[in-house]
Amino acid sequence: MNEQNTQSNTASSASNTVPSDKNHLILTGDRPTGPLHLGHFVGSLRNRVKYQHQYQQFIMLADAQALTDNMDDPAKVHNNVLEVALDYLAVGIDPAQSTIFIQSQIPELTELTFYYLNLVTVARLERNPTIKQEILLRNFERDIPAGFLTYPVSQAADITAFKASLVPVGEDQIPMIEQTNEIVRRFNRLAKRDILVEAQALVPEIGRLPGIDGKAKMSKSLGNTINLGATAAEIKAAVKMIYTDPLHLRVEDPGHLEGNVAFIYLDAFDTDQEGLQVMKDHYVRGGLGDGMVKKRLEGILQDMLAPIRERRQEFEKDRGQVLQMLKQGTEKAREIAARTTDEVKAAIGLKHF
Ligand code: TRP
């Protein structure tokens, strides 16, 4: 298995084995704010295609969470629900194997959030490292939307509603899992029995792909992505622009691999790692131009993305059918979330009839 796993925040609860059977439920999801790109592919999508055969997998379009910092543009979030669903189908996530659903259509998730909010303090939310960093990044300071500050609690609701034991996420989301598990423990103590289930984060080995400009993260807002639906011409143009080694001025100069995005992408996508090693050695020795490296990379990306693009175009022809699939997935997911919500409400005295 090529993923490390981390669990909660105590050494004693950490484990080095990833369980693999259909009793384990995976919950994962994305904020639908734009088209998915190679960073998503490496960080999550390609694992989901694999996981769907090993576990019960639920994949959530987190539109309600996306609004916590996009309330000024709800149409963007609305439209991207279907776009991201198309990306899922295009990469091979199979609705017969994975349940794909829309967060906002399950009111129980909002309901659970409201109760869980009483199990965390504002101080704890402000200490969440991911939230802290995002506040800085977005210049929110004290003007942070309350919904944004509390989205880790909403995420705890998502995860616990399904009693998910495994949550595949990028490294930056680990604090969310830790906070979820704190809520789980606090709730179970209150309920005097283990109603909610602690979750384990599954972090991919190559968790983060740099942008084509060499910045640490590929991200739509940085404008340094290669989208999964990119045309052949877009892929070609992006590869041309990829950041390599600024010290590698002449072909005969020795090149550097560290921070060299062309090689980082080759590490992630080249299936001929032996051939790649030969190319790396040559590059480091000197005498190999960036053009040759980029040519190899472009070929690999074109071959990898062409079938994804074609499948996407096929599914795009019948958006009604995609919506129908989402509706069915959401109905199935809601049944599970409603069952957990009933248990939670009963445990905290919110059941009267
Ligand atoms: N916060 C996640 C992200 O930004 C999306 C998300 C929402 C999620 N709820 C979740 C991921 C529950 C895993 C489990 O990518």
CSV table of C-alpha atoms and ligand atoms in Angstrom, one decimal:
chain,number,residue,atom,x,y,z
A,1,MET,CA,0.0,0.0,0.0
A,2,ASN,CA,1.4,3.4,-0.8
A,3,GLU,CA,-0.2,5.4,1.9
A,4,GLN,CA,0.8,6.2,5.4
A,5,ASN,CA,-1.8,6.5,7.9
A,6,THR,CA,-2.1,8.7,10.9
A,7,GLN,CA,-4.7,8.6,13.5
A,8,SER,CA,-5.9,11.1,16.0
A,9,ASN,CA,-3.2,12.7,18.2
A,10,THR,CA,-2.0,10.0,20.5
A,11,ALA,CA,0.8,7.6,19.8
A,12,SER,CA,-1.2,4.8,21.4
A,13,SER,CA,-4.0,5.1,18.9
A,14,ALA,CA,-1.8,5.3,15.9
A,15,SER,CA,-1.6,2.2,13.8
A,16,ASN,CA,0.6,1.2,10.9
A,17,THR,CA,-1.8,-1.1,9.1
A,18,VAL,CA,-4.5,0.0,6.8
A,19,PRO,CA,-7.5,-2.2,7.2
A,20,SER,CA,-9.0,-3.5,3.9
A,21,ASP,CA,-12.4,-4.8,3.9
A,22,LYS,CA,-16.0,-3.8,3.0
A,23,ASN,CA,-16.9,-3.3,6.7
A,24,HIS,CA,-14.8,-0.1,6.6
A,25,LEU,CA,-16.6,3.0,5.4
A,26,ILE,CA,-14.7,5.7,3.7
A,27,LEU,CA,-15.9,9.2,3.6
A,28,THR,CA,-14.2,11.7,1.4
A,29,GLY,CA,-15.1,14.8,-0.6
A,30,ASP,CA,-14.3,18.0,-2.3
A,31,ARG,CA,-15.5,21.6,-2.2
A,32,PRO,CA,-17.0,22.2,-5.6
A,33,THR,CA,-15.4,25.5,-6.5
A,34,GLY,CA,-13.7,24.7,-9.8
A,35,PRO,CA,-12.6,22.0,-12.1
A,36,LEU,CA,-10.4,19.3,-10.7
A,37,HIS,CA,-6.8,19.1,-11.7
A,38,LEU,CA,-3.7,16.9,-11.6
A,39,GLY,CA,-3.1,17.8,-8.0
A,40,HIS,CA,-6.5,16.3,-7.1
A,41,PHE,CA,-5.7,13.3,-9.3
A,42,VAL,CA,-2.5,12.5,-7.4
A,43,GLY,CA,-3.7,13.5,-4.0
A,44,SER,CA,-7.0,11.8,-4.0
A,45,LEU,CA,-8.8,10.7,-7.2
A,46,ARG,CA,-6.6,7.9,-8.2
A,47,ASN,CA,-6.7,6.4,-4.7
A,48,ARG,CA,-10.5,6.7,-4.7
A,49,VAL,CA,-10.7,4.6,-7.9
A,50,LYS,CA,-8.7,1.9,-6.1
A,51,TYR,CA,-10.5,2.2,-2.7
A,52,GLN,CA,-14.0,1.8,-4.3
A,53,HIS,CA,-13.2,-1.9,-4.8
A,54,GLN,CA,-11.8,-2.4,-1.2
A,55,TYR,CA,-14.2,-0.4,1.0
A,56,GLN,CA,-17.7,1.1,1.1
A,57,GLN,CA,-16.9,4.5,-0.3
A,58,PHE,CA,-18.9,7.7,0.0
A,59,ILE,CA,-17.8,10.7,-1.9
A,60,MET,CA,-19.4,14.1,-0.9
A,61,LEU,CA,-19.7,17.2,-3.0
A,62,ALA,CA,-19.2,19.6,-0.1
A,63,ASP,CA,-21.2,22.5,-1.5
A,64,ALA,CA,-22.4,23.8,1.8
A,65,GLN,CA,-18.9,23.9,3.1
A,66,ALA,CA,-17.8,25.6,-0.1
A,67,LEU,CA,-20.2,28.4,0.8
A,68,THR,CA,-18.3,29.2,4.0
A,69,ASP,CA,-15.9,31.2,2.0
A,70,ASN,CA,-17.8,31.7,-1.3
A,71,MET,CA,-21.1,33.2,-0.1
A,72,ASP,CA,-20.5,36.0,-2.5
A,73,ASP,CA,-20.7,33.6,-5.5
A,74,PRO,CA,-23.2,30.9,-4.8
A,75,ALA,CA,-23.7,30.3,-8.6
A,76,LYS,CA,-20.1,29.2,-8.9
A,77,VAL,CA,-20.6,26.6,-6.2
A,78,HIS,CA,-23.9,25.5,-7.7
A,79,ASN,CA,-22.5,25.0,-11.2
A,80,ASN,CA,-19.4,23.2,-10.0
A,81,VAL,CA,-21.3,20.5,-8.3
A,82,LEU,CA,-22.1,18.9,-11.6
A,83,GLU,CA,-18.7,19.8,-13.1
A,84,VAL,CA,-16.9,18.0,-10.3
A,85,ALA,CA,-19.2,15.1,-10.5
A,86,LEU,CA,-18.3,14.8,-14.2
A,87,ASP,CA,-14.6,14.9,-13.2
A,88,TYR,CA,-15.3,12.0,-10.8
A,89,LEU,CA,-16.9,9.9,-13.5
A,90,ALA,CA,-14.2,10.8,-16.0
A,91,VAL,CA,-11.4,9.4,-13.9
A,92,GLY,CA,-13.3,6.2,-13.3
A,93,ILE,CA,-15.2,6.6,-10.1
A,94,ASP,CA,-18.0,4.2,-10.6
A,95,PRO,CA,-21.4,5.1,-9.1
A,96,ALA,CA,-22.1,1.4,-8.8
A,97,GLN,CA,-19.1,1.1,-6.5
A,98,SER,CA,-19.0,4.5,-4.8
A,99,THR,CA,-21.9,6.6,-3.5
A,100,ILE,CA,-21.6,10.1,-4.7
A,101,PHE,CA,-23.8,12.7,-2.9
A,102,ILE,CA,-24.5,16.4,-2.4
A,103,GLN,CA,-23.8,17.7,1.1
A,104,SER,CA,-26.5,20.5,1.1
A,105,GLN,CA,-29.2,18.0,0.3
A,106,ILE,CA,-28.8,16.2,3.6
A,107,PRO,CA,-30.2,18.5,6.3
A,108,GLU,CA,-29.1,16.1,9.0
A,109,LEU,CA,-25.5,17.1,8.4
A,110,THR,CA,-26.4,20.7,9.3
A,111,GLU,CA,-28.4,19.6,12.3
A,112,LEU,CA,-25.5,17.5,13.7
A,113,THR,CA,-23.2,20.5,13.2
A,114,PHE,CA,-25.4,22.6,15.3
A,115,TYR,CA,-25.2,20.2,18.2
A,116,TYR,CA,-21.5,19.5,17.9
A,117,LEU,CA,-20.8,23.3,18.0
A,118,ASN,CA,-21.5,23.0,21.7
A,119,LEU,CA,-18.6,20.5,22.1
A,120,VAL,CA,-15.9,22.8,20.8
A,121,THR,CA,-14.7,26.2,22.0
A,122,VAL,CA,-13.9,29.2,19.9
A,123,ALA,CA,-10.4,29.1,21.2
A,124,ARG,CA,-10.0,25.5,20.0
A,125,LEU,CA,-11.3,26.5,16.6
A,126,GLU,CA,-8.9,29.4,16.4
A,127,ARG,CA,-6.0,27.0,17.2
A,128,ASN,CA,-6.8,24.7,14.3
A,129,PRO,CA,-3.7,25.0,12.2
A,130,THR,CA,-5.4,24.7,8.9
A,131,ILE,CA,-8.0,27.3,9.8
A,132,LYS,CA,-5.3,29.5,11.2
A,133,GLN,CA,-3.3,29.4,8.0
A,134,GLU,CA,-6.3,30.0,5.8
A,135,ILE,CA,-7.3,33.0,7.9
A,136,LEU,CA,-3.9,34.4,7.2
A,137,LEU,CA,-3.9,33.5,3.6
A,138,ARG,CA,-7.3,35.2,3.0
A,139,ASN,CA,-6.6,38.2,5.2
A,140,PHE,CA,-9.7,37.5,7.2
A,141,GLU,CA,-8.3,38.5,10.6
A,142,ARG,CA,-11.3,39.0,12.9
A,143,ASP,CA,-13.7,39.4,9.9
A,144,ILE,CA,-13.8,35.7,9.4
A,145,PRO,CA,-17.2,34.4,8.5
A,146,ALA,CA,-18.5,32.4,11.5
A,147,GLY,CA,-19.3,29.6,9.2
A,148,PHE,CA,-15.8,29.4,8.0
A,149,LEU,CA,-14.3,29.3,11.5
A,150,THR,CA,-16.6,26.5,12.3
A,151,TYR,CA,-16.3,24.4,9.2
A,152,PRO,CA,-14.2,21.8,11.0
A,153,VAL,CA,-17.3,21.1,13.1
A,154,SER,CA,-19.3,20.7,10.0
A,155,GLN,CA,-16.7,18.3,8.7
A,156,ALA,CA,-16.9,16.4,11.9
A,157,ALA,CA,-20.6,16.1,11.3
A,158,ASP,CA,-20.0,14.8,7.8
A,159,ILE,CA,-17.5,12.2,9.0
A,160,THR,CA,-19.4,11.0,12.0
A,161,ALA,CA,-22.8,10.9,10.3
A,162,PHE,CA,-21.5,8.0,8.3
A,163,LYS,CA,-19.5,6.5,11.1
A,164,ALA,CA,-16.6,6.6,8.7
A,165,SER,CA,-13.5,4.9,10.0
A,166,LEU,CA,-11.3,6.0,7.1
A,167,VAL,CA,-11.0,9.5,5.7
A,168,PRO,CA,-8.6,9.9,2.8
A,169,VAL,CA,-7.4,13.5,2.8
A,170,GLY,CA,-4.4,15.7,2.0
A,171,GLU,CA,-1.9,16.6,4.8
A,172,ASP,CA,-3.5,20.0,5.3
A,173,GLN,CA,-6.8,18.2,6.4
A,174,ILE,CA,-5.2,16.2,9.2
A,175,PRO,CA,-6.2,18.8,11.8
A,176,MET,CA,-9.8,18.3,10.8
A,177,ILE,CA,-9.6,14.6,11.5
A,178,GLU,CA,-8.0,15.3,14.9
A,179,GLN,CA,-10.8,17.8,15.7
A,180,THR,CA,-13.4,15.3,14.6
A,181,ASN,CA,-12.0,12.7,16.9
A,182,GLU,CA,-12.0,15.1,19.8
A,183,ILE,CA,-15.7,15.7,19.2
A,184,VAL,CA,-16.3,11.9,18.9
A,185,ARG,CA,-14.6,11.3,22.3
A,186,ARG,CA,-16.4,14.1,24.0
A,187,PHE,CA,-19.7,13.1,22.6
A,188,ASN,CA,-19.3,9.4,23.5
A,189,ARG,CA,-18.3,10.3,27.0
A,190,LEU,CA,-21.4,12.4,27.3
A,191,ALA,CA,-23.6,9.7,25.9
A,192,LYS,CA,-21.9,7.1,28.1
A,193,ARG,CA,-21.6,4.8,25.1
A,194,ASP,CA,-19.7,4.6,21.8
A,195,ILE,CA,-22.3,6.0,19.4
A,196,LEU,CA,-19.8,7.8,17.2
A,197,VAL,CA,-16.7,6.3,15.6
A,198,GLU,CA,-13.2,7.8,15.5
A,199,ALA,CA,-11.8,8.2,12.1
A,200,GLN,CA,-8.3,7.5,10.7
A,201,ALA,CA,-6.8,9.8,8.1
A,202,LEU,CA,-5.4,8.1,5.0
A,203,VAL,CA,-2.7,10.4,3.6
A,204,PRO,CA,-1.3,9.6,0.1
A,205,GLU,CA,2.4,9.3,-0.3
A,206,ILE,CA,2.6,12.0,-2.9
A,207,GLY,CA,0.1,14.2,-1.1
A,208,ARG,CA,0.8,17.4,-2.8
A,209,LEU,CA,1.7,18.2,-6.4
A,210,PRO,CA,3.5,21.6,-7.0
A,211,GLY,CA,2.0,24.0,-9.5
A,212,ILE,CA,3.5,24.3,-13.0
A,213,ASP,CA,5.2,27.5,-11.8
A,214,GLY,CA,7.1,25.7,-9.0
A,215,LYS,CA,4.9,27.0,-6.2
A,216,ALA,CA,4.4,24.4,-3.5
A,217,LYS,CA,0.8,23.7,-4.3
A,218,MET,CA,-1.2,23.3,-7.5
A,219,SER,CA,-4.2,25.4,-7.0
A,220,LYS,CA,-6.9,27.1,-9.1
A,221,SER,CA,-6.5,30.4,-7.2
A,222,LEU,CA,-2.8,30.4,-8.0
A,223,GLY,CA,-3.5,29.8,-11.7
A,224,ASN,CA,-0.8,27.1,-12.0
A,225,THR,CA,-2.9,24.0,-12.7
A,226,ILE,CA,-3.4,21.4,-15.4
A,227,ASN,CA,-7.0,20.5,-15.4
A,228,LEU,CA,-8.3,17.0,-15.9
A,229,GLY,CA,-10.4,18.2,-18.7
A,230,ALA,CA,-7.6,20.1,-20.4
A,231,THR,CA,-7.4,20.0,-24.2
A,232,ALA,CA,-4.3,18.6,-25.9
A,233,ALA,CA,-3.3,22.1,-26.8
A,234,GLU,CA,-3.7,23.3,-23.2
A,235,ILE,CA,-1.5,20.4,-21.9
A,236,LYS,CA,1.1,21.2,-24.5
A,237,ALA,CA,1.2,24.9,-23.5
A,238,ALA,CA,1.3,24.1,-19.8
A,239,VAL,CA,4.2,21.7,-20.1
A,240,LYS,CA,6.1,24.3,-22.1
A,241,MET,CA,5.7,26.7,-19.1
A,242,ILE,CA,6.7,24.2,-16.4
A,243,TYR,CA,9.3,25.4,-14.0
A,244,THR,CA,12.5,23.4,-14.2
A,245,ASP,CA,16.0,24.3,-13.0
A,246,PRO,CA,16.8,28.0,-13.3
A,247,LEU,CA,20.6,27.1,-13.0
A,248,HIS,CA,20.4,24.8,-16.0
A,249,LEU,CA,21.1,27.5,-18.6
A,250,ARG,CA,23.0,25.5,-21.3
A,251,VAL,CA,22.4,21.9,-22.3
A,252,GLU,CA,25.8,20.8,-21.2
A,253,ASP,CA,25.4,22.3,-17.7
A,254,PRO,CA,24.6,19.8,-14.9
A,255,GLY,CA,20.9,20.0,-14.0
A,256,HIS,CA,19.2,19.8,-10.6
A,257,LEU,CA,16.3,17.6,-9.8
A,258,GLU,CA,15.2,19.2,-6.5
A,259,GLY,CA,12.3,21.5,-7.0
A,260,ASN,CA,12.3,20.7,-10.7
A,261,VAL,CA,8.6,20.4,-11.5
A,262,ALA,CA,9.1,18.4,-14.7
A,263,PHE,CA,10.9,15.7,-12.8
A,264,ILE,CA,8.4,15.9,-9.9
A,265,TYR,CA,5.6,15.2,-12.3
A,266,LEU,CA,7.5,12.4,-14.0
A,267,ASP,CA,8.0,10.8,-10.6
A,268,ALA,CA,4.3,11.0,-10.1
A,269,PHE,CA,3.1,9.8,-13.5
A,270,ASP,CA,5.9,7.9,-15.3
A,271,THR,CA,5.2,4.2,-15.2
A,272,ASP,CA,8.7,3.5,-16.6
A,273,GLN,CA,10.7,4.5,-13.5
A,274,GLU,CA,13.8,2.7,-14.8
A,275,GLY,CA,13.9,4.7,-17.9
A,276,LEU,CA,13.2,7.8,-15.9
A,277,GLN,CA,16.2,7.1,-13.7
A,278,VAL,CA,18.4,6.9,-16.8
A,279,MET,CA,17.1,10.3,-17.9
A,280,LYS,CA,17.6,11.8,-14.4
A,281,ASP,CA,21.3,10.6,-14.3
A,282,HIS,CA,21.9,12.1,-17.7
A,283,TYR,CA,20.3,15.4,-16.6
A,284,VAL,CA,22.3,15.7,-13.5
A,285,ARG,CA,25.5,14.8,-15.4
A,286,GLY,CA,24.8,17.5,-17.9
A,287,GLY,CA,24.2,17.2,-21.6
A,288,LEU,CA,20.4,16.8,-21.5
A,289,GLY,CA,18.2,19.7,-22.3
A,290,ASP,CA,14.9,20.6,-20.6
A,291,GLY,CA,13.2,20.1,-24.0
A,292,MET,CA,13.8,16.4,-23.9
A,293,VAL,CA,12.5,16.0,-20.4
A,294,LYS,CA,9.4,18.0,-21.2
A,295,LYS,CA,8.8,15.9,-24.3
A,296,ARG,CA,8.7,12.8,-22.3
A,297,LEU,CA,6.5,14.4,-19.7
A,298,GLU,CA,4.1,15.8,-22.3
A,299,GLY,CA,3.7,12.4,-24.0
A,300,ILE,CA,2.9,10.8,-20.6
A,301,LEU,CA,0.3,13.5,-19.7
A,302,GLN,CA,-1.3,13.4,-23.1
A,303,ASP,CA,-1.7,9.7,-22.9
A,304,MET,CA,-3.0,9.8,-19.4
A,305,LEU,CA,-5.5,12.7,-19.9
A,306,ALA,CA,-6.9,11.8,-23.3
A,307,PRO,CA,-9.1,9.0,-22.1
A,308,ILE,CA,-10.2,11.0,-19.1
A,309,ARG,CA,-11.2,14.0,-21.4
A,310,GLU,CA,-13.0,11.7,-23.7
A,311,ARG,CA,-15.0,10.0,-21.0
A,312,ARG,CA,-15.8,13.4,-19.6
A,313,GLN,CA,-17.2,14.5,-22.9
A,314,GLU,CA,-19.3,11.3,-23.1
A,315,PHE,CA,-20.9,12.0,-19.7
A,316,GLU,CA,-21.4,15.7,-20.5
A,317,LYS,CA,-23.8,14.7,-23.2
A,318,ASP,CA,-26.3,13.6,-20.6
A,319,ARG,CA,-26.2,15.9,-17.7
A,320,GLY,CA,-29.7,14.8,-16.7
A,321,GLN,CA,-28.4,11.3,-16.1
A,322,VAL,CA,-25.5,12.5,-14.0
A,323,LEU,CA,-28.0,14.5,-11.9
A,324,GLN,CA,-30.1,11.4,-11.5
A,325,MET,CA,-27.1,9.5,-10.3
A,326,LEU,CA,-26.4,12.2,-7.7
A,327,LYS,CA,-30.0,12.1,-6.5
A,328,GLN,CA,-29.9,8.4,-6.0
A,329,GLY,CA,-26.5,8.7,-4.2
A,330,THR,CA,-27.8,11.4,-2.0
A,331,GLU,CA,-30.9,9.4,-1.0
A,332,LYS,CA,-28.8,6.5,0.0
A,333,ALA,CA,-26.4,8.7,2.0
A,334,ARG,CA,-29.2,10.6,3.7
A,335,GLU,CA,-30.7,7.4,5.1
A,336,ILE,CA,-27.4,6.6,6.9
A,337,ALA,CA,-27.0,10.2,8.1
A,338,ALA,CA,-30.6,10.3,9.4
A,339,ARG,CA,-30.1,7.1,11.4
A,340,THR,CA,-27.0,8.5,13.1
A,341,THR,CA,-28.7,11.8,13.8
A,342,ASP,CA,-31.6,9.9,15.5
A,343,GLU,CA,-29.1,8.2,17.8
A,344,VAL,CA,-27.3,11.4,18.6
A,345,LYS,CA,-30.5,13.3,19.4
A,346,ALA,CA,-31.8,10.5,21.6
A,347,ALA,CA,-28.5,10.5,23.5
A,348,ILE,CA,-28.7,14.3,24.3
A,349,GLY,CA,-32.3,14.4,25.2
A,350,LEU,CA,-33.7,15.7,21.9
A,351,LYS,CA,-36.1,12.9,21.4
A,352,HIS,CA,-39.7,13.5,22.6
A,353,PHE,CA,-42.0,11.2,20.6
B,1,TRP,N1,-12.5,20.1,3.7
B,1,TRP,C1,-12.4,19.2,2.5
B,1,TRP,C2,-11.5,19.9,1.5
B,1,TRP,O1,-11.5,21.1,1.5
B,1,TRP,C3,-13.7,18.8,1.9
B,1,TRP,C4,-14.5,18.0,2.9
B,1,TRP,C5,-15.7,18.4,3.5
B,1,TRP,C6,-14.3,16.7,3.4
B,1,TRP,N2,-16.2,17.4,4.3
B,1,TRP,C7,-15.3,16.4,4.3
B,1,TRP,C8,-13.3,15.8,3.2
B,1,TRP,C9,-15.4,15.2,5.0
B,1,TRP,C10,-13.3,14.5,3.8
B,1,TRP,C11,-14.4,14.3,4.7
B,1,TRP,O2,-10.9,19.3,0.7
